[in-house]
Amino acid sequence: MIVDRRGLLRSGAAFGALALTGLPRGAFAAGTDMRCVWWGSAERNQRTQAVIDLYVKQNSDLAITGEPIAGSDYWVKLATAMAGRNIADIFQLEPSTISDYSGRGACMKLDPFVGSALDVSNFAEGTVKLTTIDGTLYGVGLGLNSFAMLYDADAMAAAKVEIPRDRQMTWTEFAALAKAFKANGPKKRNYWAAPYGARYFYLFDVWLRQKNKELFKDGGIGYDASDAEEWFAYWEDLRQNDLCVSADIQTRDDNSIETNSLTLGNSAIGFAYSNQLIGYQKLVPGTLDLTAFPKMESGPSGHYYRPGLIWSIGATSQNGEAAARFISYFVNDIEAGKILGVERGVPLSLPVREAILPGLNETEKKTIAYIDFLADKVVAYPPPAPIGANEFDRNVMRVVADQLAFGQIDVKTAAQSLVDRGKEVLSARK
């Protein structure tokens, strides 16, 4: 896959004269009514609904019901909808789930709409491939992002702890930072520098890539027990020395902004995705900044560019073409782009990207600068995550890490469990 890393954010003079061509209007059957579902912060809900309202206002023969769903409830409700053959017309996925759900038959094939109802002609080179599974387009990326370590810059300054601005810190330096923060940081109850990162599958993924390994490989796991043991041992050393959040606090995190220890006021650092800085800053009093995950003493960063979030069309939808037109509007319309900003990532449409840059606020500009910072550090985009990847996250990685943190199992047992249960979950889905 080809992505112009250096030119990722600057489309240059060649794109300066591009204007968005008019999208077809009035192409809907009378009384067309669609459902659009997603998860995310209150900030995302507000922006998404504003674009829906704008689109419906311009297309009076169409109704779209927006349905934001909180946290892990999203996947439960999606599973119920799949079982009942009642998937929403438009629904949100992410890189770790699009292969899984398209493989389960949840997603409509979008290729028949490309060039007519669905316009992806202005997307940055190679980015359409990010949502293509086995040669078939099953979704449209809503923005480009990468993994990021968010941190409360005010708290770090108060603790006289400095995070490098020009490079990735090492895992050794990260542990030293956590220790220095404990010694010099705010003396608040249940407050640490770091979360208990052992349970974040995407953090483990980046760590493995720094070792030139992979979380998933050939439809199964790409790590072994020695990798998992090294991973868990690192985080247990931090936890047992009271340098990261306690187990009872970490288990509150259901992979949503609202439940992250950074938002809850229990840590000065949160491991997340770059576009989420916007949602986090709305909820955190201190000034947030972001940088890359820590890395090994040498070797690759482990980071890669990814489509932050994805719109797919439900396989059971009776409004496939109308849904494709709405998605096309969502990713191509300049006014829609100004409303959405970079909350779901840097727009893939180059004209939209150019149009919104001047109006971004300081928080949004930080996410742009961060993506640019990674330009010469990212590794190749990995193959699609296998069917079962979402279950691996929720029912294997988090569960095993929590058992370890609560002292129910030791590091060696946790490592072998991550291997055995990981293989079991993924092989059951093949």
Short mmCIF file of C-alpha atoms in Angstrom, two decimals:
data_model
loop_
_atom_site.label_atom_id
_atom_site.label_comp_id
_atom_site.label_asym_id
_atom_site.label_seq_id
_atom_site.Cartn_x
_atom_site.Cartn_y
_atom_site.Cartn_z
CA MET A 1 0.00 0.00 0.00
CA ILE A 2 1.32 3.44 -0.87
CA VAL A 3 0.73 6.40 1.42
CA ASP A 4 2.64 9.62 0.83
CA ARG A 5 3.85 10.13 4.37
CA ARG A 6 5.68 13.43 3.90
CA GLY A 7 2.78 14.91 1.96
CA LEU A 8 0.16 13.46 4.22
CA LEU A 9 -1.00 16.78 5.60
CA ARG A 10 0.15 19.09 2.85
CA SER A 11 -1.50 18.37 -0.45
CA GLY A 12 0.42 21.28 -1.97
CA ALA A 13 -0.31 23.57 -4.88
CA ALA A 14 -1.50 20.69 -7.04
CA PHE A 15 -4.55 20.39 -4.83
CA GLY A 16 -5.02 24.08 -4.09
CA ALA A 17 -7.30 24.63 -7.05
CA LEU A 18 -9.44 21.57 -6.45
CA ALA A 19 -13.11 22.25 -5.74
CA LEU A 20 -15.70 19.76 -4.56
CA THR A 21 -18.07 18.85 -7.33
CA GLY A 22 -21.77 18.86 -6.57
CA LEU A 23 -23.17 15.63 -5.20
CA PRO A 24 -26.44 14.28 -6.63
CA ARG A 25 -29.54 15.49 -4.85
CA GLY A 26 -33.09 14.22 -4.75
CA ALA A 27 -32.05 10.69 -5.64
CA PHE A 28 -33.98 9.02 -2.84
CA ALA A 29 -37.23 7.12 -2.87
CA ALA A 30 -40.02 9.09 -1.23
CA GLY A 31 -40.00 8.60 2.52
CA THR A 32 -36.53 6.97 2.72
CA ASP A 33 -35.75 6.48 6.40
CA MET A 34 -32.31 5.33 7.58
CA ARG A 35 -30.58 4.61 10.86
CA CYS A 36 -26.98 5.64 11.60
CA VAL A 37 -25.26 4.25 14.71
CA TRP A 38 -21.86 4.94 16.25
CA TRP A 39 -20.00 5.09 19.55
CA GLY A 40 -17.87 7.90 20.92
CA SER A 41 -17.70 10.88 23.22
CA ALA A 42 -20.35 13.57 23.64
CA GLU A 43 -18.20 15.75 21.37
CA ARG A 44 -18.41 13.15 18.59
CA ASN A 45 -22.14 12.75 19.09
CA GLN A 46 -22.71 16.48 18.71
CA ARG A 47 -20.60 16.82 15.57
CA THR A 48 -22.04 13.71 13.89
CA GLN A 49 -25.62 14.74 14.57
CA ALA A 50 -24.92 18.23 13.22
CA VAL A 51 -23.77 16.73 9.89
CA ILE A 52 -26.81 14.44 9.77
CA ASP A 53 -29.09 17.43 10.37
CA LEU A 54 -27.34 19.45 7.66
CA TYR A 55 -27.65 16.61 5.15
CA VAL A 56 -31.31 15.97 5.90
CA LYS A 57 -32.03 19.69 5.57
CA GLN A 58 -30.59 19.57 2.06
CA ASN A 59 -32.51 16.39 1.21
CA SER A 60 -36.08 16.85 2.44
CA ASP A 61 -37.21 13.47 1.07
CA LEU A 62 -34.84 11.66 3.45
CA ALA A 63 -34.84 11.00 7.19
CA ILE A 64 -31.83 9.74 9.15
CA THR A 65 -32.09 8.74 12.80
CA GLY A 66 -28.77 9.14 14.61
CA GLU A 67 -28.16 6.62 17.40
CA PRO A 68 -25.02 7.12 19.50
CA ILE A 69 -24.33 4.10 21.73
CA ALA A 70 -22.07 4.27 24.76
CA GLY A 71 -18.92 2.20 25.27
CA SER A 72 -18.96 -1.57 25.14
CA ASP A 73 -22.76 -1.59 24.78
CA TYR A 74 -22.16 -0.84 21.11
CA TRP A 75 -20.79 -4.30 20.34
CA VAL A 76 -23.50 -6.06 22.33
CA LYS A 77 -26.20 -4.21 20.41
CA LEU A 78 -24.45 -4.83 17.10
CA ALA A 79 -24.36 -8.56 17.83
CA THR A 80 -28.07 -8.48 18.66
CA ALA A 81 -28.82 -6.61 15.44
CA MET A 82 -26.83 -9.14 13.43
CA ALA A 83 -28.70 -12.03 15.02
CA GLY A 84 -32.02 -10.35 14.26
CA ARG A 85 -31.02 -9.38 10.69
CA ASN A 86 -31.65 -5.76 11.64
CA ILE A 87 -28.28 -4.04 11.24
CA ALA A 88 -28.41 -0.24 10.96
CA ASP A 89 -28.15 1.20 7.46
CA ILE A 90 -24.93 2.99 8.43
CA PHE A 91 -22.79 1.81 11.33
CA GLN A 92 -19.33 2.54 12.69
CA LEU A 93 -16.39 0.15 12.75
CA GLU A 94 -12.63 0.49 13.24
CA PRO A 95 -9.56 -1.23 11.75
CA SER A 96 -9.56 -4.01 14.35
CA THR A 97 -13.22 -4.86 13.68
CA ILE A 98 -13.92 -4.31 9.97
CA SER A 99 -12.39 -7.62 8.90
CA ASP A 100 -14.17 -9.38 11.74
CA TYR A 101 -17.65 -8.04 10.99
CA SER A 102 -17.35 -8.11 7.21
CA GLY A 103 -16.26 -11.73 7.59
CA ARG A 104 -19.38 -12.42 9.62
CA GLY A 105 -21.57 -10.98 6.90
CA ALA A 106 -22.49 -7.72 8.62
CA CYS A 107 -21.19 -5.34 5.93
CA MET A 108 -22.52 -4.64 2.45
CA LYS A 109 -20.02 -4.63 -0.41
CA LEU A 110 -19.43 -1.02 -1.41
CA ASP A 111 -17.63 -1.49 -4.73
CA PRO A 112 -20.86 -1.24 -6.81
CA PHE A 113 -21.42 2.29 -5.44
CA VAL A 114 -17.90 3.64 -6.09
CA GLY A 115 -17.89 6.22 -8.89
CA SER A 116 -21.61 6.83 -8.64
CA ALA A 117 -23.21 7.17 -5.20
CA LEU A 118 -19.86 6.91 -3.42
CA ASP A 119 -17.02 9.26 -4.38
CA VAL A 120 -13.54 8.41 -3.11
CA SER A 121 -11.65 10.02 -5.98
CA ASN A 122 -10.19 12.80 -3.80
CA PHE A 123 -8.86 10.50 -1.08
CA ALA A 124 -5.12 10.56 -0.43
CA GLU A 125 -3.29 7.93 -2.44
CA GLY A 126 -3.57 4.41 -1.04
CA THR A 127 -6.06 5.22 1.72
CA VAL A 128 -9.03 3.45 0.09
CA LYS A 129 -7.08 0.22 0.51
CA LEU A 130 -7.14 0.68 4.28
CA THR A 131 -10.78 -0.45 4.36
CA THR A 132 -10.53 -3.07 1.61
CA ILE A 133 -10.65 -6.69 2.77
CA ASP A 134 -9.54 -9.44 0.36
CA GLY A 135 -10.06 -7.11 -2.61
CA THR A 136 -13.55 -5.92 -1.57
CA LEU A 137 -14.39 -2.49 -0.17
CA TYR A 138 -16.44 -2.91 3.01
CA GLY A 139 -16.13 0.54 4.54
CA VAL A 140 -15.00 4.13 4.11
CA GLY A 141 -12.36 5.61 6.39
CA LEU A 142 -13.45 8.74 8.24
CA GLY A 143 -10.02 10.05 9.09
CA LEU A 144 -6.39 9.07 9.49
CA ASN A 145 -4.89 8.61 12.95
CA SER A 146 -2.32 6.63 14.88
CA PHE A 147 -1.79 5.48 18.44
CA ALA A 148 -0.79 8.15 20.93
CA MET A 149 0.20 8.67 24.52
CA LEU A 150 -1.89 11.53 25.87
CA TYR A 151 -0.63 13.34 28.95
CA ASP A 152 -1.57 16.18 31.28
CA ALA A 153 1.16 18.72 30.50
CA ASP A 154 0.27 20.82 33.56
CA ALA A 155 0.65 17.86 35.91
CA MET A 156 3.95 16.88 34.29
CA ALA A 157 5.29 20.42 34.65
CA ALA A 158 4.22 20.55 38.31
CA ALA A 159 6.13 17.31 38.92
CA LYS A 160 9.14 18.65 37.01
CA VAL A 161 8.91 15.66 34.68
CA GLU A 162 9.81 16.29 31.06
CA ILE A 163 8.51 14.27 28.11
CA PRO A 164 10.79 14.46 25.04
CA ARG A 165 9.28 16.51 22.20
CA ASP A 166 11.65 15.43 19.43
CA ARG A 167 11.70 11.65 19.84
CA GLN A 168 10.03 8.64 21.43
CA MET A 169 11.07 7.93 24.99
CA THR A 170 12.15 4.38 25.76
CA TRP A 171 10.25 1.93 27.96
CA THR A 172 13.04 2.31 30.51
CA GLU A 173 12.60 6.07 30.48
CA PHE A 174 8.85 5.65 30.82
CA ALA A 175 9.30 3.60 34.00
CA ALA A 176 11.72 6.25 35.33
CA LEU A 177 9.14 8.94 34.52
CA ALA A 178 6.49 7.07 36.51
CA LYS A 179 8.87 6.86 39.47
CA ALA A 180 9.80 10.56 39.28
CA PHE A 181 6.15 11.54 39.04
CA LYS A 182 5.33 9.54 42.16
CA ALA A 183 8.13 11.30 44.05
CA ASN A 184 7.47 14.84 42.83
CA GLY A 185 3.92 14.91 41.47
CA PRO A 186 0.66 15.98 43.10
CA LYS A 187 0.04 14.13 46.37
CA LYS A 188 -3.50 13.10 45.56
CA ARG A 189 -5.12 9.86 46.63
CA ASN A 190 -5.40 7.28 43.83
CA TYR A 191 -3.34 9.32 41.39
CA TRP A 192 -0.39 8.00 39.39
CA ALA A 193 1.52 8.90 36.26
CA ALA A 194 0.44 5.90 34.21
CA PRO A 195 -2.43 3.52 33.64
CA TYR A 196 -1.90 -0.24 33.90
CA GLY A 197 -1.10 -0.70 30.22
CA ALA A 198 -0.98 -4.50 30.25
CA ARG A 199 -4.63 -4.78 29.24
CA TYR A 200 -4.50 -2.56 26.11
CA PHE A 201 -4.28 -4.82 23.07
CA TYR A 202 -3.27 -1.96 20.77
CA LEU A 203 -0.40 -1.00 23.08
CA PHE A 204 0.72 -4.64 23.05
CA ASP A 205 0.42 -4.58 19.26
CA VAL A 206 2.79 -1.59 18.97
CA TRP A 207 5.21 -3.14 21.48
CA LEU A 208 5.33 -6.37 19.46
CA ARG A 209 5.99 -4.45 16.22
CA GLN A 210 8.93 -2.80 17.95
CA LYS A 211 10.28 -6.36 18.30
CA ASN A 212 9.48 -7.02 14.61
CA LYS A 213 6.61 -9.29 15.60
CA GLU A 214 2.84 -8.95 15.24
CA LEU A 215 -0.22 -9.30 17.43
CA PHE A 216 -2.05 -11.23 14.72
CA LYS A 217 -0.49 -13.27 11.92
CA ASP A 218 -2.05 -15.51 9.25
CA GLY A 219 -5.41 -15.44 11.00
CA GLY A 220 -3.96 -16.42 14.39
CA ILE A 221 -1.72 -14.90 17.06
CA GLY A 222 1.73 -13.62 16.13
CA TYR A 223 3.40 -13.73 19.56
CA ASP A 224 4.55 -16.51 21.87
CA ALA A 225 4.55 -17.08 25.62
CA SER A 226 7.98 -15.46 26.09
CA ASP A 227 6.70 -12.25 24.47
CA ALA A 228 3.62 -12.22 26.67
CA GLU A 229 5.67 -12.95 29.77
CA GLU A 230 8.03 -10.05 29.08
CA TRP A 231 5.04 -7.76 28.46
CA PHE A 232 3.19 -8.67 31.63
CA ALA A 233 6.36 -8.61 33.74
CA TYR A 234 7.03 -4.98 32.73
CA TRP A 235 3.60 -3.79 33.84
CA GLU A 236 3.54 -5.90 36.98
CA ASP A 237 6.83 -4.35 38.04
CA LEU A 238 5.23 -0.91 37.73
CA ARG A 239 2.05 -1.95 39.51
CA GLN A 240 3.76 -3.75 42.40
CA ASN A 241 5.95 -0.68 42.97
CA ASP A 242 2.86 1.55 43.00
CA LEU A 243 3.93 3.36 39.81
CA CYS A 244 0.71 2.86 37.83
CA VAL A 245 -2.98 2.75 38.63
CA SER A 246 -4.32 -0.04 40.81
CA ALA A 247 -6.29 -2.99 39.46
CA ASP A 248 -9.65 -1.80 40.79
CA ILE A 249 -9.30 1.52 38.96
CA GLN A 250 -7.96 0.06 35.72
CA THR A 251 -10.88 -2.37 35.37
CA ARG A 252 -13.28 0.57 35.16
CA ASP A 253 -11.90 1.30 31.70
CA ASP A 254 -14.17 -0.12 28.99
CA ASN A 255 -12.10 1.47 26.21
CA SER A 256 -14.10 4.69 26.20
CA ILE A 257 -12.90 8.24 26.84
CA GLU A 258 -15.23 8.67 29.80
CA THR A 259 -13.88 5.62 31.66
CA ASN A 260 -10.14 6.05 30.99
CA SER A 261 -8.03 6.66 34.10
CA LEU A 262 -6.81 9.94 32.58
CA THR A 263 -10.36 11.27 32.34
CA LEU A 264 -11.32 9.89 35.76
CA GLY A 265 -8.45 11.83 37.33
CA ASN A 266 -6.48 8.75 38.37
CA SER A 267 -3.53 9.11 35.99
CA ALA A 268 -1.65 11.88 34.20
CA ILE A 269 -1.22 9.66 31.12
CA GLY A 270 -3.65 7.79 28.90
CA PHE A 271 -2.96 5.41 26.02
CA ALA A 272 -5.35 6.17 23.19
CA TYR A 273 -5.61 7.27 19.55
CA SER A 274 -4.43 10.63 18.30
CA ASN A 275 -7.84 11.96 17.22
CA GLN A 276 -9.23 11.25 20.71
CA LEU A 277 -7.21 14.15 22.14
CA ILE A 278 -10.17 16.36 21.26
CA GLY A 279 -12.69 14.32 23.25
CA TYR A 280 -10.31 13.91 26.18
CA GLN A 281 -9.52 17.62 26.37
CA LYS A 282 -13.23 18.39 26.73
CA LEU A 283 -13.29 16.32 29.91
CA VAL A 284 -9.85 16.90 31.46
CA PRO A 285 -9.22 20.22 33.29
CA GLY A 286 -5.48 20.27 32.62
CA THR A 287 -3.86 21.09 29.29
CA LEU A 288 -3.32 17.88 27.34
CA ASP A 289 -0.60 17.10 24.85
CA LEU A 290 0.33 13.91 23.00
CA THR A 291 3.34 11.96 21.87
CA ALA A 292 4.20 8.49 20.62
CA PHE A 293 4.10 5.35 22.73
CA PRO A 294 7.44 4.46 24.35
CA LYS A 295 9.78 2.25 22.32
CA MET A 296 12.68 -0.17 22.59
CA GLU A 297 16.25 1.10 22.89
CA SER A 298 16.57 0.58 19.13
CA GLY A 299 14.40 -0.57 16.27
CA PRO A 300 11.12 0.62 14.72
CA SER A 301 8.55 2.84 16.41
CA GLY A 302 5.81 0.24 16.07
CA HIS A 303 3.37 2.94 14.99
CA TYR A 304 1.45 2.96 11.73
CA TYR A 305 -1.14 5.20 10.13
CA ARG A 306 -4.65 3.77 10.27
CA PRO A 307 -8.20 4.80 9.41
CA GLY A 308 -9.34 6.05 12.79
CA LEU A 309 -12.95 5.03 12.27
CA ILE A 310 -15.00 3.62 9.44
CA TRP A 311 -18.55 3.89 8.10
CA SER A 312 -19.96 0.63 6.79
CA ILE A 313 -23.40 -0.15 5.38
CA GLY A 314 -25.44 -2.90 7.00
CA ALA A 315 -25.71 -6.01 4.84
CA THR A 316 -29.45 -6.17 5.57
CA SER A 317 -30.10 -2.54 4.63
CA GLN A 318 -32.75 -1.85 1.99
CA ASN A 319 -31.21 1.59 1.41
CA GLY A 320 -27.70 0.74 0.21
CA GLU A 321 -27.43 3.46 -2.41
CA ALA A 322 -28.94 6.14 -0.16
CA ALA A 323 -26.54 5.13 2.62
CA ALA A 324 -23.60 5.33 0.21
CA ARG A 325 -24.65 8.85 -0.81
CA PHE A 326 -24.75 9.96 2.81
CA ILE A 327 -21.30 8.49 3.49
CA SER A 328 -19.99 10.23 0.38
CA TYR A 329 -21.36 13.52 1.68
CA PHE A 330 -19.92 12.89 5.14
CA VAL A 331 -16.36 12.48 3.82
CA ASN A 332 -16.42 14.89 0.86
CA ASP A 333 -18.56 17.90 1.70
CA ILE A 334 -16.57 20.94 2.81
CA GLU A 335 -19.19 22.22 5.28
CA ALA A 336 -19.53 18.76 6.79
CA GLY A 337 -15.74 18.61 7.08
CA LYS A 338 -15.66 21.92 8.96
CA ILE A 339 -18.20 20.57 11.46
CA LEU A 340 -16.38 17.27 11.92
CA GLY A 341 -12.87 18.74 12.06
CA VAL A 342 -10.32 16.09 13.01
CA GLU A 343 -12.28 14.47 15.85
CA ARG A 344 -12.30 11.18 13.91
CA GLY A 345 -8.83 11.77 12.48
CA VAL A 346 -7.25 13.78 9.67
CA PRO A 347 -9.72 13.76 6.72
CA LEU A 348 -8.82 11.37 3.92
CA SER A 349 -10.28 13.73 1.31
CA LEU A 350 -7.51 16.13 0.30
CA PRO A 351 -9.82 19.07 -0.55
CA VAL A 352 -11.60 18.72 2.81
CA ARG A 353 -8.25 18.51 4.58
CA GLU A 354 -7.07 21.73 2.94
CA ALA A 355 -10.35 23.52 3.67
CA ILE A 356 -10.49 22.80 7.39
CA LEU A 357 -6.85 23.43 8.34
CA PRO A 358 -7.16 27.23 8.79
CA GLY A 359 -10.13 26.91 11.16
CA LEU A 360 -8.74 24.30 13.56
CA ASN A 361 -8.33 25.19 17.24
CA GLU A 362 -5.12 24.62 19.21
CA THR A 363 -6.11 21.15 20.41
CA GLU A 364 -6.99 20.03 16.89
CA LYS A 365 -3.73 21.44 15.55
CA LYS A 366 -1.83 19.29 18.05
CA THR A 367 -3.28 16.15 16.48
CA ILE A 368 -2.23 17.35 13.02
CA ALA A 369 1.28 18.12 14.23
CA TYR A 370 1.51 14.71 15.84
CA ILE A 371 0.53 12.87 12.66
CA ASP A 372 3.18 14.92 10.84
CA PHE A 373 5.72 14.06 13.58
CA LEU A 374 5.19 10.36 12.82
CA ALA A 375 5.75 10.78 9.08
CA ASP A 376 9.24 9.25 9.02
CA LYS A 377 8.57 6.81 11.88
CA VAL A 378 5.53 4.78 10.82
CA VAL A 379 5.81 1.17 9.69
CA ALA A 380 3.67 -0.47 6.99
CA TYR A 381 -0.06 -0.80 7.57
CA PRO A 382 -0.70 -4.38 8.73
CA PRO A 383 -3.03 -6.92 7.09
CA PRO A 384 -6.64 -6.76 8.32
CA ALA A 385 -7.20 -8.08 11.82
CA PRO A 386 -8.69 -11.59 11.75
CA ILE A 387 -12.23 -12.58 12.63
CA GLY A 388 -12.32 -12.79 16.41
CA ALA A 389 -9.99 -9.81 16.98
CA ASN A 390 -12.68 -7.86 18.83
CA GLU A 391 -13.39 -10.85 21.06
CA PHE A 392 -9.64 -11.22 21.68
CA ASP A 393 -9.57 -7.67 23.00
CA ARG A 394 -12.64 -7.89 25.24
CA ASN A 395 -12.59 -11.51 26.41
CA VAL A 396 -8.91 -12.45 26.34
CA MET A 397 -6.50 -9.51 26.66
CA ARG A 398 -8.48 -7.52 29.20
CA VAL A 399 -9.61 -10.57 31.19
CA VAL A 400 -6.14 -12.11 31.51
CA ALA A 401 -4.53 -8.76 32.41
CA ASP A 402 -7.18 -8.12 35.06
CA GLN A 403 -6.69 -11.57 36.60
CA LEU A 404 -2.97 -10.83 36.80
CA ALA A 405 -3.43 -7.37 38.30
CA PHE A 406 -5.78 -8.71 40.98
CA GLY A 407 -3.23 -11.37 41.92
CA GLN A 408 -5.38 -14.28 40.80
CA ILE A 409 -2.62 -15.63 38.53
CA ASP A 410 1.11 -15.03 38.19
CA VAL A 411 3.02 -13.61 35.21
CA LYS A 412 3.98 -16.98 33.73
CA THR A 413 0.42 -18.29 33.95
CA ALA A 414 -0.94 -15.07 32.45
CA ALA A 415 1.49 -15.32 29.55
CA GLN A 416 0.54 -18.90 28.73
CA SER A 417 -3.15 -18.05 29.10
CA LEU A 418 -2.80 -15.19 26.63
CA VAL A 419 -1.33 -17.63 24.13
CA ASP A 420 -3.78 -20.47 24.72
CA ARG A 421 -6.94 -18.37 24.92
CA GLY A 422 -5.83 -16.20 22.03
CA LYS A 423 -5.39 -19.24 19.81
CA GLU A 424 -8.72 -20.65 20.96
CA VAL A 425 -10.72 -17.51 20.21
CA LEU A 426 -9.19 -16.95 16.79
CA SER A 427 -9.30 -20.58 15.65
CA ALA A 428 -12.97 -20.78 16.63
CA ARG A 429 -13.73 -17.97 14.21
CA LYS A 430 -11.86 -19.33 11.18
#
